[in-house]
Short mmCIF file of C-alpha atoms and ligand atoms in Angstrom, two decimals:
data_model
loop_
_atom_site.label_atom_id
_atom_site.label_comp_id
_atom_site.label_asym_id
_atom_site.label_seq_id
_atom_site.Cartn_x
_atom_site.Cartn_y
_atom_site.Cartn_z
CA UNK A 1181 95.83 91.83 80.26
CA UNK A 1182 96.44 89.21 83.02
CA UNK A 1183 94.75 91.03 85.84
CA UNK A 1184 91.65 88.97 87.09
CA UNK A 1185 88.49 91.08 87.33
CA UNK A 1186 85.19 90.65 88.93
CA UNK A 1187 81.65 92.13 87.93
CA UNK A 1188 79.70 93.08 90.94
CA UNK A 1189 76.12 94.00 90.83
CA UNK A 1190 74.37 95.58 93.67
CA UNK A 1191 70.67 95.36 92.84
CA UNK A 1192 68.23 97.50 94.80
CA UNK A 1193 64.40 98.50 94.41
CA UNK A 1194 65.48 101.79 93.00
CA UNK A 1195 68.75 101.50 91.44
CA UNK A 1196 71.36 98.82 90.29
CA UNK A 1197 75.03 99.49 90.70
CA UNK A 1198 77.33 97.60 88.45
CA UNK A 1199 80.99 97.69 88.84
CA UNK A 1200 84.20 96.28 87.99
CA UNK A 1201 86.35 95.26 90.81
CA UNK A 1202 89.78 93.61 91.44
CA UNK A 1203 90.12 90.57 93.44
CA UNK A 1204 91.07 92.84 96.53
CA UNK A 1205 87.60 94.45 96.41
CA UNK A 1206 88.76 97.62 94.99
CA UNK A 1207 86.13 99.32 92.63
CA UNK A 1208 87.79 100.23 89.33
CA UNK A 1209 84.68 101.27 87.43
CA UNK A 1210 80.96 101.80 88.46
CA UNK A 1211 77.79 102.43 86.55
CA UNK A 1212 74.40 103.30 88.23
CA UNK A 1213 71.15 102.48 86.46
CA UNK A 1214 67.60 102.61 87.67
CA UNK A 1215 65.96 99.32 88.27
CA UNK A 1216 62.40 100.16 87.08
CA UNK A 1217 61.06 97.09 88.88
CA UNK A 1218 57.48 98.02 88.08
CA UNK A 1219 58.28 97.09 84.38
CA UNK A 1220 58.54 93.39 85.15
CA UNK A 1221 61.17 90.72 85.66
CA UNK A 1222 61.98 90.38 81.99
CA UNK A 1223 62.55 94.09 81.39
CA UNK A 1224 64.97 94.27 84.60
CA UNK A 1225 66.87 91.33 83.41
CA UNK A 1226 67.40 92.72 79.97
CA UNK A 1227 68.73 95.86 81.86
CA UNK A 1228 71.03 93.72 83.86
CA UNK A 1229 72.28 92.19 80.77
CA UNK A 1230 72.93 95.67 79.03
CA UNK A 1231 74.72 97.15 82.05
CA UNK A 1232 77.00 94.10 82.20
CA UNK A 1233 77.76 94.42 78.77
CA UNK A 1234 78.44 98.12 79.08
CA UNK A 1235 80.68 97.84 82.15
CA UNK A 1236 82.93 94.98 80.76
CA UNK A 1237 83.38 96.48 77.29
CA UNK A 1238 86.80 95.83 76.41
CA UNK A 1239 87.87 93.77 79.24
CA UNK A 1240 85.50 90.72 78.85
CA UNK A 1241 88.56 88.28 78.68
CA UNK A 1242 89.77 89.58 82.20
CA UNK A 1243 86.41 88.81 83.93
CA UNK A 1244 86.72 85.74 86.12
CA UNK A 1245 83.07 85.82 87.80
CA UNK A 1246 80.03 87.80 88.56
CA UNK A 1247 78.88 88.47 92.15
CA UNK A 1248 75.23 89.72 92.72
CA UNK A 1249 73.46 91.16 95.75
CA UNK A 1250 69.77 91.27 95.83
CA UNK A 1251 67.39 92.88 98.41
CA UNK A 1252 65.56 89.93 99.64
CA UNK A 1253 65.65 86.30 100.63
CA UNK A 1254 68.25 84.44 98.37
CA UNK A 1255 68.78 80.74 98.16
CA UNK A 1256 72.53 80.94 97.83
CA UNK A 1257 73.03 77.34 97.26
CA UNK A 1258 70.85 77.07 94.28
CA UNK A 1259 71.24 80.56 93.05
CA UNK A 1260 67.56 81.43 93.45
CA UNK A 1261 65.95 84.81 94.71
CA UNK A 1262 63.32 83.12 96.73
CA UNK A 1263 61.54 86.46 97.54
CA UNK A 1264 62.28 90.08 96.97
CA UNK A 1265 59.31 92.22 97.72
CA UNK A 1266 60.74 95.55 96.62
CA UNK A 1267 61.55 93.87 93.17
CA UNK A 1268 58.33 91.79 92.91
CA UNK A 1269 60.47 88.75 92.43
CA UNK A 1270 59.47 85.27 93.61
CA UNK A 1271 61.61 82.13 92.84
CA UNK A 1272 63.82 83.85 90.12
CA UNK A 1273 66.59 81.69 89.02
CA UNK A 1274 68.95 84.60 88.43
CA UNK A 1275 72.32 82.67 88.70
CA UNK A 1276 71.13 80.22 86.02
CA UNK A 1277 70.10 83.26 83.74
CA UNK A 1278 73.22 85.10 84.19
CA UNK A 1279 75.59 82.07 83.97
CA UNK A 1280 74.04 80.68 80.94
CA UNK A 1281 74.45 84.02 79.10
CA UNK A 1282 78.19 84.80 80.10
CA UNK A 1283 79.51 81.33 80.88
CA UNK A 1284 81.05 82.46 84.09
CA UNK A 1285 80.86 81.44 87.73
CA UNK A 1286 78.01 83.56 89.39
CA UNK A 1287 77.25 83.96 93.08
CA UNK A 1288 74.26 85.70 94.81
CA UNK A 1289 73.50 86.46 98.18
CA UNK A 1290 71.36 88.90 100.06
CA UNK A 1291 72.55 92.59 99.58
CA UNK A 1292 72.87 93.21 103.29
CA UNK A 1293 74.90 90.21 103.81
CA UNK A 1294 77.17 91.41 101.06
CA UNK A 1295 77.61 94.78 103.02
CA UNK A 1296 78.28 92.63 106.23
CA UNK A 1297 80.93 90.66 104.25
CA UNK A 1298 82.57 93.95 102.92
CA UNK A 1299 82.75 95.55 106.30
CA UNK A 1300 84.20 92.34 108.06
CA UNK A 1301 86.68 91.86 105.22
CA UNK A 1302 87.74 95.26 104.25
CA UNK A 1303 86.01 97.91 106.51
CA UNK A 1304 85.46 98.58 110.16
CA UNK A 1305 85.61 94.91 111.04
CA UNK A 1306 88.53 94.03 109.14
CA UNK A 1307 90.39 91.02 110.69
CA UNK A 1308 87.38 90.01 112.96
CA UNK A 1309 85.67 86.80 112.83
CA UNK A 1310 82.60 87.39 114.81
CA UNK A 1311 80.72 90.50 114.18
CA UNK A 1312 77.31 91.89 113.39
CA UNK A 1313 76.59 94.61 110.82
CA UNK A 1314 73.54 96.79 110.88
CA UNK A 1315 72.53 99.12 108.25
CA UNK A 1316 70.02 101.87 109.18
CA UNK A 1317 68.44 103.81 106.34
CA UNK A 1318 64.97 103.45 104.79
CA UNK A 1319 64.80 100.23 106.77
CA UNK A 1320 67.03 98.41 109.16
CA UNK A 1321 68.92 95.39 107.71
CA UNK A 1322 72.06 93.53 108.62
CA UNK A 1323 74.28 90.53 108.47
CA UNK A 1324 75.65 88.11 111.03
CA UNK A 1325 79.20 86.89 110.66
CA UNK A 1326 80.05 83.98 113.02
CA UNK A 1327 83.46 82.29 113.08
CA UNK A 1328 84.16 83.98 109.63
CA UNK A 1329 81.01 82.79 107.89
CA UNK A 1330 77.89 84.54 107.26
CA UNK A 1331 74.90 83.10 108.93
CA UNK A 1332 72.39 81.87 106.49
CA UNK A 1333 69.57 80.16 108.62
CA UNK A 1334 67.73 77.23 107.68
CA UNK A 1335 65.70 78.88 105.04
CA UNK A 1336 68.16 81.75 104.17
CA UNK A 1337 66.29 84.23 106.26
CA UNK A 1338 68.76 84.59 109.07
CA UNK A 1339 70.03 88.02 110.13
CA UNK A 1340 66.89 90.02 109.78
CA UNK A 1341 68.01 92.27 112.37
CA UNK A 1342 65.42 95.08 111.29
CA UNK A 1343 62.57 92.68 112.33
CA UNK A 1344 63.59 92.08 115.89
CA UNK A 1345 60.52 93.04 117.97
CA UNK A 1346 61.55 95.80 120.30
CA UNK A 1347 58.02 96.76 121.34
CA UNK A 1348 55.28 94.34 121.84
CA UNK A 1349 52.42 96.46 120.40
CA UNK A 1350 54.42 99.13 118.75
CA UNK A 1351 54.11 100.59 115.28
CA UNK A 1352 53.04 98.57 112.35
CA UNK A 1353 56.08 97.43 110.34
CA UNK A 1354 56.36 96.84 106.48
CA UNK A 1355 56.50 93.04 107.31
CA UNK A 1356 53.13 93.19 108.89
CA UNK A 1357 54.37 92.65 112.36
CA UNK A 1358 54.15 95.38 115.19
CA UNK A 1359 57.21 97.00 117.06
CA UNK A 1360 59.95 95.78 114.80
CA UNK A 1361 63.29 97.69 115.17
CA UNK A 1362 62.82 98.91 111.64
CA UNK A 1363 59.32 100.42 112.29
CA UNK A 1364 60.87 102.25 115.28
CA UNK A 1365 64.26 103.55 114.27
CA UNK A 1366 64.71 103.65 110.62
CA UNK A 1367 64.69 107.10 108.73
CA UNK A 1368 60.88 107.14 108.04
CA UNK A 1369 60.21 106.33 111.80
CA UNK A 1370 62.57 109.22 112.80
CA UNK A 1371 61.08 111.60 110.27
CA UNK A 1372 57.36 110.47 111.33
CA UNK A 1373 58.10 111.03 114.92
CA UNK A 1374 59.35 114.54 114.25
CA UNK A 1375 56.41 115.37 112.12
CA UNK A 1376 53.95 114.05 114.86
CA UNK A 1377 55.69 116.52 117.56
CA UNK A 1378 55.48 119.36 115.27
CA UNK A 1379 51.84 118.73 114.71
CA UNK A 1380 51.18 118.86 118.38
CA UNK A 1381 52.88 122.42 118.60
CA UNK A 1382 56.21 121.41 119.91
CA UNK A 1383 58.69 124.13 119.27
CA UNK A 1384 61.66 123.18 117.11
CA UNK A 1385 64.20 124.91 114.89
CA UNK A 1386 63.62 122.23 112.34
CA UNK A 1387 60.57 124.36 111.17
CA UNK A 1388 62.78 127.25 110.32
CA UNK A 1389 65.25 124.87 108.41
CA UNK A 1390 62.64 123.29 106.20
CA UNK A 1391 60.72 126.74 105.69
CA UNK A 1392 57.49 125.39 107.33
CA UNK A 1393 57.45 122.61 104.69
CA UNK A 1394 56.89 119.43 106.51
CA UNK A 1395 57.68 117.15 103.38
CA UNK A 1396 61.44 118.76 103.56
CA UNK A 1397 61.96 116.97 106.95
CA UNK A 1398 64.96 114.58 106.64
CA UNK A 1399 67.13 112.88 109.16
CA UNK A 1400 70.04 115.02 108.02
CA UNK A 1401 68.01 118.21 108.82
CA UNK A 1402 67.03 116.67 112.42
CA UNK A 1403 70.74 115.75 112.96
CA UNK A 1404 71.75 119.46 112.05
CA UNK A 1405 69.19 120.94 114.21
CA UNK A 1406 70.32 118.75 117.08
CA UNK A 1407 73.86 119.71 116.63
CA UNK A 1408 72.59 123.31 116.99
CA UNK A 1409 71.02 122.59 120.28
CA UNK A 1410 67.41 121.96 119.15
CA UNK A 1411 65.77 120.04 122.16
CA UNK A 1412 63.10 118.32 120.10
CA UNK A 1413 65.62 117.14 117.53
CA UNK A 1414 67.68 115.76 120.43
CA UNK A 1415 64.71 113.82 121.93
CA UNK A 1416 63.68 112.42 118.61
CA UNK A 1417 67.23 111.29 117.77
CA UNK A 1418 67.72 110.05 121.44
CA UNK A 1419 64.58 107.75 121.05
CA UNK A 1420 65.70 106.30 117.91
CA UNK A 1421 69.32 105.72 119.43
CA UNK A 1422 67.55 104.02 122.47
CA UNK A 1423 65.60 101.63 120.27
CA UNK A 1424 68.75 100.83 118.30
CA UNK A 1425 70.59 100.34 121.61
CA UNK A 1426 67.98 97.76 122.71
CA UNK A 1427 68.52 95.81 119.53
CA UNK A 1428 72.29 95.82 119.96
CA UNK A 1429 71.95 94.66 123.55
CA UNK A 1430 69.92 91.70 122.52
CA UNK A 1431 72.58 91.01 119.67
CA UNK A 1432 75.35 91.46 122.09
CA UNK A 1433 73.81 89.06 124.80
CA UNK A 1434 72.90 86.36 122.32
CA UNK A 1435 75.77 86.39 119.92
CA UNK A 1436 78.68 87.83 121.87
CA UNK A 1437 80.29 89.33 118.71
CA UNK A 1438 83.64 91.19 118.84
CA UNK A 1439 82.25 94.07 117.20
CA UNK A 1440 78.64 95.64 116.13
CA UNK A 1441 79.23 97.90 113.04
CA UNK A 1442 76.46 100.22 112.28
CA UNK A 1443 76.22 102.03 108.55
CA UNK A 1444 73.57 103.11 106.31
CA UNK A 1445 72.00 106.65 105.36
CA UNK A 1446 70.88 107.35 108.80
CA UNK A 1447 74.10 106.36 110.42
CA UNK A 1448 76.17 108.54 107.77
CA UNK A 1449 74.23 111.78 108.94
CA UNK A 1450 73.33 111.10 112.57
CA UNK A 1451 75.86 108.29 113.42
CA UNK A 1452 77.80 110.22 116.19
CA UNK A 1453 74.62 111.18 117.90
CA UNK A 1454 73.00 107.71 117.72
CA UNK A 1455 76.24 105.90 118.63
CA UNK A 1456 76.63 107.73 121.88
CA UNK A 1457 73.09 106.77 122.84
CA UNK A 1458 73.41 103.21 121.69
CA UNK A 1459 76.71 102.91 123.73
CA UNK A 1460 75.05 104.15 126.82
CA UNK A 1461 72.11 101.71 126.46
CA UNK A 1462 74.62 98.80 126.06
CA UNK A 1463 76.49 99.88 129.11
CA UNK A 1464 73.27 99.97 131.21
CA UNK A 1465 71.62 96.83 129.81
CA UNK A 1466 73.77 94.29 128.29
CA UNK A 1467 75.20 91.39 130.08
CA UNK A 1468 78.74 92.44 131.28
CA UNK A 1469 80.48 89.28 129.85
CA UNK A 1470 78.79 90.17 126.41
CA UNK A 1471 79.71 94.03 126.33
CA UNK A 1472 82.98 94.25 128.10
CA UNK A 1473 85.23 94.00 125.00
CA UNK A 1474 82.49 94.82 122.47
CA UNK A 1475 83.40 97.27 119.86
CA UNK A 1476 80.50 99.52 118.62
CA UNK A 1477 81.58 101.47 115.60
CA UNK A 1478 80.49 103.27 112.60
CA UNK A 1479 80.82 101.54 109.06
CA UNK A 1480 83.69 102.60 106.82
CA UNK A 1481 82.79 101.61 103.36
CA UNK A 1482 79.73 103.78 102.94
CA UNK A 1483 77.16 103.29 100.06
CA UNK A 1484 79.80 101.06 98.29
CA UNK A 1485 79.83 98.33 100.99
CA UNK A 1486 77.21 96.20 99.10
CA UNK A 1487 78.83 96.29 95.81
CA UNK A 1488 82.44 95.53 97.17
CA UNK A 1489 80.63 92.60 99.16
CA UNK A 1490 79.41 91.05 95.75
CA UNK A 1491 83.07 90.88 94.52
CA UNK A 1492 84.06 89.08 97.90
CA UNK A 1493 81.49 86.46 97.16
CA UNK A 1494 83.79 85.21 94.18
CA UNK A 1495 86.81 85.09 96.30
CA UNK A 1496 86.62 81.41 96.63
CA UNK A 1497 84.59 79.44 94.26
CA UNK A 1498 84.62 75.80 96.04
CA UNK A 1499 83.98 76.99 99.67
CA UNK A 1500 82.01 80.06 100.46
CA UNK A 1501 82.77 82.97 102.78
CA UNK A 1502 86.13 81.89 103.97
CA UNK A 1503 87.27 85.24 105.35
ZN1 ZN B 2712 59.10 93.98 110.61
#
């Protein structure tokens, strides 16, 4: 077989997706395993070796490289995971480990940056050189592509869109700060707000949908209730949309991108509602030069964006991220 194939690994705090992709970013095969990060670094590395061995069975000679996405701060030059709090990893030389075992080129990158790369190259931002990708799910993450290249920052910490401070003394964020976009508009924040309103006795059809069990509240349920005309669900989603809108306004004013693409679990279930609010805020609050031709759209690649992006890391071995 002459076809060149790439191993993609999208490593998350809960699960690891391992895939075989062709050089155009098409997923040919995918396996999902649990990370079990609590078992420690060595155990996770062994699991990564095992899943690579499984996914490449019978096609080893066609593999031309391994791309890896990790949820944390990544020194892409030296192939080191500097800090990945969800994994409990600090200064892990993952590229060296994988390279020594498989004798193949290995590239690593922050997982959100992989998603941004995929949407920029093959998704909603296809053909665009200046764009911001925002993922809204359990947290808020993102990647920024300027003139066709991922913004890395001085210490590889660039593009942390979720930790943009939106409210000076707002809710406490996982990062320890207050009022970050993530603390105000990610899935848990939306659910927390709904629970709080229910606790104060506000009427909502969500209560019927969850059969009175507050643990069953999800963003999907809130989005469904909003669609059916539930007033409280509308308000809760509007609030999250306004916070996201303020974040988008700042990104538009600072970066003047051609497109801001929003994806992630929350956008998948409530995207149309949130997008409308975000666009309204941008219209009202962004500088006209920054917003006049700005495209604000939903992502196209869904949960596979990160995995697809890992294969794009391998596109060019000697110069990175040339789109
Ligand atoms: Zn934060």
